[in-house]
Short mmCIF file of C-alpha atoms in Angstrom, two decimals:
data_model
loop_
_atom_site.label_atom_id
_atom_site.label_comp_id
_atom_site.label_asym_id
_atom_site.label_seq_id
_atom_site.Cartn_x
_atom_site.Cartn_y
_atom_site.Cartn_z
CA MET A 786 0.00 0.00 0.00
CA PRO A 787 1.50 3.39 -0.94
CA VAL A 788 2.24 5.88 1.79
CA LEU A 789 0.79 9.19 0.69
CA THR A 790 1.85 12.44 2.35
CA ARG A 791 1.91 16.11 1.48
CA LEU A 792 4.65 18.67 1.71
CA VAL A 793 3.80 21.59 3.97
CA PRO A 794 5.78 24.84 3.62
CA SER A 795 7.16 25.61 7.05
CA PRO A 796 10.10 27.56 8.49
CA LEU A 797 13.58 26.05 8.47
CA VAL A 798 14.16 27.51 11.91
CA VAL A 799 11.89 28.71 14.70
CA ASP A 800 13.87 30.14 17.61
CA ILE A 801 11.74 31.51 20.44
CA ARG A 802 13.65 32.26 23.65
CA ALA A 803 15.22 34.96 25.73
CA GLY A 804 18.47 36.14 24.17
CA ALA A 805 17.80 34.73 20.71
CA LEU A 806 19.04 37.89 18.99
CA ASP A 807 22.49 37.40 20.52
CA ASP A 808 22.85 34.43 18.17
CA LEU A 809 21.21 35.93 15.07
CA GLY A 810 24.30 35.76 12.84
CA THR A 811 25.11 32.21 13.93
CA ILE A 812 21.52 31.05 13.43
CA LEU A 813 21.39 32.39 9.87
CA ALA A 814 24.76 30.86 8.99
CA ASP A 815 24.18 27.50 10.69
CA GLN A 816 20.83 27.05 8.97
CA ARG A 817 22.50 27.80 5.59
CA ILE A 818 20.10 30.69 5.12
CA SER A 819 23.02 33.01 4.51
CA ALA A 820 26.40 31.35 4.88
CA SER A 821 28.00 34.28 3.01
CA GLY A 822 26.42 36.90 5.26
CA ARG A 823 24.96 38.85 2.31
CA LEU A 824 21.70 39.98 3.84
CA ALA A 825 19.22 42.77 3.25
CA VAL A 826 17.99 43.79 6.68
CA THR A 827 14.83 45.89 6.80
CA VAL A 828 14.13 47.98 9.87
CA SER A 829 11.55 50.44 11.09
CA GLY A 830 12.24 53.86 12.48
CA GLY A 831 11.31 52.59 15.93
CA SER A 832 12.20 49.31 17.58
CA GLY A 833 14.11 47.98 14.57
CA ALA A 834 16.35 51.00 14.29
CA ALA A 835 17.10 50.87 18.01
CA LEU A 836 18.41 47.32 17.57
CA ARG A 837 20.58 48.08 14.54
CA GLU A 838 23.59 49.23 16.56
CA ARG A 839 23.45 46.07 18.63
CA LEU A 840 23.17 43.72 15.65
CA GLU A 841 25.45 45.29 13.03
CA PRO A 842 28.63 43.68 14.45
CA GLN A 843 26.99 40.24 14.04
CA LEU A 844 26.09 40.94 10.42
CA PRO A 845 29.13 42.60 8.82
CA GLY A 846 28.07 41.72 5.27
CA ALA A 847 24.53 43.05 5.60
CA ASP A 848 22.99 46.13 4.05
CA TRP A 849 20.36 47.96 6.07
CA PHE A 850 17.15 49.38 4.62
CA PRO A 851 14.89 51.66 6.68
CA VAL A 852 11.23 51.19 5.77
CA ALA A 853 8.80 54.06 6.23
CA GLY A 854 5.81 51.90 7.15
CA GLY A 855 3.45 49.15 6.15
CA THR A 856 2.31 50.53 2.81
CA LEU A 857 2.32 48.93 -0.61
CA ASP A 858 4.41 51.82 -1.94
CA SER A 859 7.02 51.28 0.78
CA ALA A 860 7.21 47.57 0.02
CA VAL A 861 7.58 48.15 -3.73
CA LEU A 862 10.30 50.75 -3.12
CA LEU A 863 12.10 48.33 -0.80
CA ALA A 864 12.07 45.66 -3.51
CA GLU A 865 13.58 48.08 -6.03
CA GLN A 866 16.31 49.08 -3.58
CA MET A 867 17.24 45.45 -2.95
CA ARG A 868 17.07 44.26 -6.55
CA SER A 869 20.74 44.71 -7.45
CA GLY A 870 22.22 43.62 -4.15
CA HIS A 871 22.81 39.89 -4.82
CA TYR A 872 21.58 38.96 -1.36
CA ASP A 873 21.04 35.51 0.11
CA ALA A 874 17.96 36.49 2.09
CA VAL A 875 15.89 39.34 3.47
CA VAL A 876 15.57 39.88 7.23
CA GLY A 877 12.52 41.77 8.45
CA LEU A 878 13.34 43.25 11.85
CA GLY A 879 10.50 44.99 13.62
CA GLY A 880 6.76 44.87 14.15
CA GLY A 881 4.03 43.57 11.89
CA LYS A 882 4.09 46.42 9.38
CA ILE A 883 7.81 46.05 8.70
CA ILE A 884 7.62 42.27 8.52
CA ASP A 885 4.70 42.46 6.07
CA ALA A 886 6.58 44.96 3.88
CA ALA A 887 9.66 42.74 3.97
CA LYS A 888 7.67 39.64 3.02
CA TYR A 889 6.14 41.41 0.04
CA ALA A 890 9.47 42.87 -1.12
CA ALA A 891 11.25 39.53 -0.75
CA ALA A 892 8.57 37.87 -2.88
CA ARG A 893 9.01 40.49 -5.62
CA VAL A 894 12.76 39.91 -5.86
CA GLY A 895 12.60 36.13 -5.33
CA LEU A 896 14.47 35.95 -2.04
CA PRO A 897 13.73 33.94 1.12
CA MET A 898 12.72 35.99 4.12
CA VAL A 899 13.44 35.71 7.84
CA ALA A 900 11.08 37.38 10.33
CA VAL A 901 12.63 38.79 13.49
CA ALA A 902 9.68 40.01 15.52
CA THR A 903 9.93 42.83 18.05
CA ASN A 904 6.31 42.46 19.14
CA LEU A 905 3.59 39.80 18.93
CA ALA A 906 0.63 41.86 17.77
CA HIS A 907 -0.61 39.41 15.11
CA ASP A 908 0.11 36.20 13.19
CA GLY A 909 1.94 37.98 10.34
CA ILE A 910 5.27 36.76 11.70
CA CYS A 911 4.69 33.42 9.96
CA SER A 912 1.70 33.83 7.66
CA PRO A 913 1.77 33.63 3.84
CA VAL A 914 0.01 36.99 3.66
CA SER A 915 1.21 40.60 3.64
CA THR A 916 -1.35 43.17 4.76
CA LEU A 917 -0.39 46.56 3.34
CA ASP A 918 -2.06 49.94 3.10
CA ASN A 919 -2.80 51.03 -0.46
CA ASP A 920 -4.70 53.77 -2.28
CA ALA A 921 -7.97 51.90 -1.78
CA GLY A 922 -7.43 51.44 1.96
CA ARG A 923 -5.81 48.15 2.87
CA GLY A 924 -5.12 44.97 0.91
CA SER A 925 -3.96 41.42 1.62
CA TYR A 926 -1.34 39.97 -0.71
CA GLY A 927 -0.31 36.33 -0.96
CA VAL A 928 3.44 35.83 -0.43
CA PRO A 929 5.72 32.94 0.55
CA SER A 930 5.83 32.57 4.30
CA PRO A 931 9.12 33.27 6.14
CA ILE A 932 11.74 30.51 6.16
CA GLY A 933 12.93 31.60 9.58
CA ILE A 934 11.20 32.94 12.69
CA ILE A 935 13.24 34.48 15.50
CA VAL A 936 11.56 35.85 18.61
CA ASP A 937 13.73 37.17 21.42
CA LEU A 938 11.56 37.26 24.54
CA ASP A 939 13.83 39.89 26.09
CA VAL A 940 12.95 42.19 23.18
CA ILE A 941 9.25 41.30 23.33
CA ARG A 942 9.10 42.33 26.99
CA GLN A 943 10.27 45.81 25.99
CA ALA A 944 7.45 46.28 23.46
CA PRO A 945 4.37 48.30 24.42
CA PRO A 946 2.10 45.86 26.32
CA ARG A 947 -0.84 46.74 24.09
CA PHE A 948 1.05 45.51 21.00
CA VAL A 949 1.84 42.19 22.65
CA ALA A 950 -1.61 41.67 24.15
CA ALA A 951 -3.16 42.18 20.71
CA GLY A 952 -1.60 38.88 19.68
CA VAL A 953 -3.71 37.15 22.31
CA GLY A 954 -6.83 38.49 20.63
CA GLU A 955 -5.54 37.30 17.26
CA ALA A 956 -4.90 33.78 18.56
CA VAL A 957 -8.14 33.46 20.54
CA SER A 958 -10.13 34.55 17.49
CA ASN A 959 -8.94 31.37 15.74
CA ILE A 960 -11.52 29.42 17.71
CA SER A 961 -14.28 31.48 16.11
CA CYS A 962 -12.64 31.21 12.66
CA ILE A 963 -12.70 27.41 12.79
CA ALA A 964 -16.31 27.39 13.99
CA ASP A 965 -17.20 29.55 10.96
CA TRP A 966 -15.31 27.21 8.64
CA GLU A 967 -17.15 24.18 10.03
CA LEU A 968 -20.45 26.05 9.72
CA SER A 969 -19.66 26.67 6.05
CA TYR A 970 -19.01 22.95 5.60
CA ARG A 971 -22.43 22.10 7.03
CA GLU A 972 -24.31 24.79 5.14
CA THR A 973 -22.48 25.08 1.81
CA GLY A 974 -20.33 21.96 1.54
CA GLU A 975 -17.07 23.94 1.65
CA ALA A 976 -14.21 21.53 2.33
CA VAL A 977 -12.44 21.83 5.68
CA ASP A 978 -8.78 20.91 5.87
CA GLY A 979 -8.60 18.95 9.12
CA LEU A 980 -4.89 19.49 9.71
CA ALA A 981 -5.11 23.24 9.17
CA ALA A 982 -8.18 23.44 11.41
CA ALA A 983 -6.47 21.43 14.15
CA MET A 984 -3.39 23.67 14.12
CA SER A 985 -5.40 26.88 14.21
CA ARG A 986 -7.77 25.64 16.90
CA THR A 987 -4.82 24.43 18.99
CA SER A 988 -3.32 27.91 18.84
CA GLY A 989 -6.54 29.52 20.03
CA THR A 990 -7.17 26.97 22.75
CA MET A 991 -3.61 27.37 24.00
CA MET A 992 -4.23 31.05 24.65
CA LEU A 993 -7.74 30.48 25.99
CA ARG A 994 -6.47 28.15 28.70
CA HIS A 995 -3.02 29.49 29.53
CA PRO A 996 -3.05 31.01 33.06
CA GLY A 997 -0.03 33.27 32.51
CA THR A 998 0.34 36.99 31.86
CA LEU A 999 2.46 39.23 29.64
CA ASP A 1000 5.05 39.34 32.43
CA ASP A 1001 5.58 35.58 32.18
CA ASP A 1002 8.19 34.20 29.75
CA ASP A 1003 6.30 30.92 29.50
CA PHE A 1004 3.19 32.78 28.40
CA LEU A 1005 5.07 34.94 25.89
CA GLY A 1006 6.72 31.84 24.43
CA ALA A 1007 3.35 30.11 24.15
CA LEU A 1008 1.87 33.17 22.43
CA ALA A 1009 4.71 33.28 19.91
CA GLU A 1010 4.29 29.55 19.22
CA ALA A 1011 0.53 30.02 18.79
CA LEU A 1012 1.06 32.75 16.20
CA VAL A 1013 3.62 30.63 14.34
CA LEU A 1014 1.25 27.64 14.28
CA THR A 1015 -1.50 29.89 12.95
CA GLY A 1016 0.72 31.01 10.09
CA ILE A 1017 1.61 27.43 9.22
CA SER A 1018 -2.09 26.47 9.31
CA MET A 1019 -2.68 28.96 6.49
CA ASN A 1020 0.12 27.34 4.48
CA VAL A 1021 -1.52 23.96 5.02
CA ALA A 1022 -4.90 25.24 3.87
CA GLY A 1023 -3.53 27.31 1.02
CA SER A 1024 -5.60 30.29 2.16
CA SER A 1025 -6.30 32.45 5.18
CA ARG A 1026 -9.44 30.42 5.96
CA PRO A 1027 -8.14 28.80 9.19
CA ALA A 1028 -7.51 32.23 10.70
CA SER A 1029 -10.10 34.49 9.10
CA GLY A 1030 -13.81 34.28 9.77
CA GLY A 1031 -16.62 36.61 10.71
CA CYS A 1032 -14.38 38.15 13.37
CA HIS A 1033 -11.94 39.30 10.69
CA GLU A 1034 -14.75 40.54 8.47
CA ILE A 1035 -15.87 42.77 11.35
CA SER A 1036 -12.30 44.02 11.82
CA HIS A 1037 -11.91 44.77 8.11
CA ALA A 1038 -15.21 46.67 8.19
CA LEU A 1039 -13.99 48.80 11.11
CA ASP A 1040 -10.80 49.55 9.15
CA ILE A 1041 -12.78 50.57 6.06
CA LEU A 1042 -15.54 52.56 7.72
CA TYR A 1043 -13.36 54.28 10.34
CA PRO A 1044 -9.81 54.25 8.91
CA THR A 1045 -8.44 56.93 11.20
CA ARG A 1046 -9.91 55.40 14.35
CA SER A 1047 -9.47 51.66 13.98
CA ALA A 1048 -7.69 49.92 16.83
CA GLN A 1049 -5.04 47.18 16.81
CA HIS A 1050 -6.00 44.31 14.50
CA GLY A 1051 -5.75 41.77 17.31
CA GLU A 1052 -7.97 43.89 19.54
CA GLN A 1053 -10.66 44.11 16.86
CA VAL A 1054 -10.64 40.41 15.89
CA GLY A 1055 -10.70 39.34 19.53
CA LEU A 1056 -13.84 41.41 20.11
CA GLY A 1057 -15.26 40.24 16.79
CA GLY A 1058 -14.56 36.62 17.68
CA ALA A 1059 -16.36 36.86 21.01
CA PHE A 1060 -19.39 38.51 19.37
CA ALA A 1061 -19.46 35.99 16.50
CA THR A 1062 -19.34 33.17 19.06
CA TYR A 1063 -22.33 34.74 20.82
CA LEU A 1064 -24.19 34.91 17.49
CA ARG A 1065 -23.56 31.17 17.03
CA GLY A 1066 -25.29 30.58 20.36
CA ASP A 1067 -22.26 29.24 22.22
CA LEU A 1068 -22.72 31.37 25.33
CA ASP A 1069 -20.29 29.46 27.55
CA LEU A 1070 -17.45 29.75 25.05
CA CYS A 1071 -18.28 33.41 24.45
CA GLY A 1072 -17.99 34.00 28.18
CA GLN A 1073 -14.65 32.19 28.34
CA MET A 1074 -13.30 34.23 25.46
CA ALA A 1075 -14.47 37.51 27.00
CA THR A 1076 -12.91 36.59 30.34
CA VAL A 1077 -9.52 35.88 28.76
CA LEU A 1078 -9.62 39.02 26.63
CA ALA A 1079 -10.47 41.18 29.63
CA ARG A 1080 -7.71 39.56 31.71
CA HIS A 1081 -5.19 40.77 29.14
CA ASN A 1082 -6.77 44.25 28.98
CA LEU A 1083 -8.27 43.59 25.57
CA PRO A 1084 -11.68 45.02 24.59
CA VAL A 1085 -14.83 42.96 24.87
CA THR A 1086 -17.23 45.77 23.90
CA ALA A 1087 -17.04 48.40 21.18
CA ASP A 1088 -16.87 51.38 23.51
CA GLN A 1089 -13.61 50.03 24.95
CA ILE A 1090 -11.89 50.80 21.65
CA GLY A 1091 -13.66 54.07 21.00
CA PHE A 1092 -16.66 53.02 18.90
CA THR A 1093 -20.29 53.73 19.67
CA ASP A 1094 -22.81 50.92 19.61
CA GLU A 1095 -24.23 52.29 16.37
CA GLU A 1096 -20.80 52.39 14.74
CA PHE A 1097 -20.11 48.79 15.70
CA ILE A 1098 -23.55 47.70 14.48
CA ALA A 1099 -22.86 49.43 11.14
CA ALA A 1100 -19.53 47.61 10.87
CA VAL A 1101 -21.11 44.22 11.56
CA HIS A 1102 -23.76 44.90 8.91
CA TYR A 1103 -21.10 45.95 6.39
CA ALA A 1104 -18.68 43.15 7.30
CA PRO A 1105 -19.80 40.46 4.77
CA GLN A 1106 -18.93 42.84 1.93
CA THR A 1107 -15.26 42.74 2.93
CA ARG A 1108 -14.80 39.08 1.96
CA PRO A 1109 -17.11 38.20 -0.94
CA GLY A 1110 -17.55 34.46 -1.22
CA ARG A 1111 -16.56 33.71 2.37
CA PHE A 1112 -19.30 32.11 4.44
CA THR A 1113 -19.42 32.79 8.19
CA ILE A 1114 -22.05 33.20 10.86
CA LEU A 1115 -22.64 36.72 9.54
CA GLU A 1116 -23.61 35.49 6.08
CA HIS A 1117 -25.57 32.61 7.58
CA LEU A 1118 -27.77 34.80 9.80
CA ASP A 1119 -27.89 37.76 7.37
CA LEU A 1120 -29.08 40.07 10.13
CA ASP A 1121 -30.45 43.54 9.43
CA PRO A 1122 -29.26 46.49 11.58
CA THR A 1123 -32.16 46.16 14.01
CA ALA A 1124 -31.45 42.48 14.62
CA ILE A 1125 -27.73 43.20 15.00
CA ARG A 1126 -28.53 45.93 17.53
CA ASP A 1127 -30.69 43.53 19.56
CA ALA A 1128 -28.02 40.83 19.45
CA TYR A 1129 -25.24 43.23 20.42
CA THR A 1130 -27.28 44.62 23.34
CA ASP A 1131 -27.78 41.07 24.63
CA TYR A 1132 -24.10 40.27 24.04
CA VAL A 1133 -22.98 43.27 26.13
CA LYS A 1134 -25.24 42.14 28.98
CA HIS A 1135 -23.83 38.62 28.73
CA VAL A 1136 -20.14 39.55 28.76
CA SER A 1137 -20.64 42.12 31.52
CA THR A 1138 -21.46 39.23 33.83
CA THR A 1139 -18.58 37.00 32.69
CA ALA A 1140 -15.59 39.19 31.78
#
């Protein structure tokens, strides 16, 4: 009987520990990512730039490229700047915006990319997607996922707590994403990739049940691993489906309708995931999610991130338009604004007694 398997794109190296950056040059050389040391290192004007002085002695053959931000124009410009450099790999050093720009630029010039995260705000550190601002607002672009992930917990502890906590919301929302995917299977026959679903759900459950806090290295390591697993789950599925459901549609709607006021992505999808879980009728799980979000100072109601009830209701109503063809609890219920208002009012009452 033949043994049939599938090849899953995954990082060559995942190094999550305190002090990992002290070994950055050795890691890249030992893993044969860049034995010659010819690297294009992209940095932000914030945390990445602050680390440049520390890391330059480790990377004597590297060229450094400041990136203005997470825009499509910045990523395209970065690719043009790197095109004639004859590099072995691209290193994205910074937060999610810099890593997403580096992933996109690396894809354009055909180079492998290593993500060195300075915060844990979302699953972009390992996902095959770059989310970049463009003239139309914000777009998601398919790219190869990073071949290396390096997370120095000493650096993560220095990041603004809000940027790290947002990653908890991102991971916990996976539970809602998988429930939406399974709902689509029952209602539309959409195929569910069991391995991708298991990896994504494991990531969410890990964060739902972990008793630690942002001050705890064990918790930070678990969060980083959860975000890496989420990224790999998207590689397995060949799409963002394992980590993007109605919760992400709500977040995208907030970004589109209120572009100057939207909160951290992880904050919005965490709230969206709890509300979508309530809409599915799983009140116990909704309460668990709200409790965990609140424990990490993440929002569980719209007013906690500066939106009125009416603004949030408008975003939920608009949300299905952000992902045409994707079926979630929002498309299934197809609620009008009045029904959304009633459901949200009941949701707020429910989480106020649990969170």
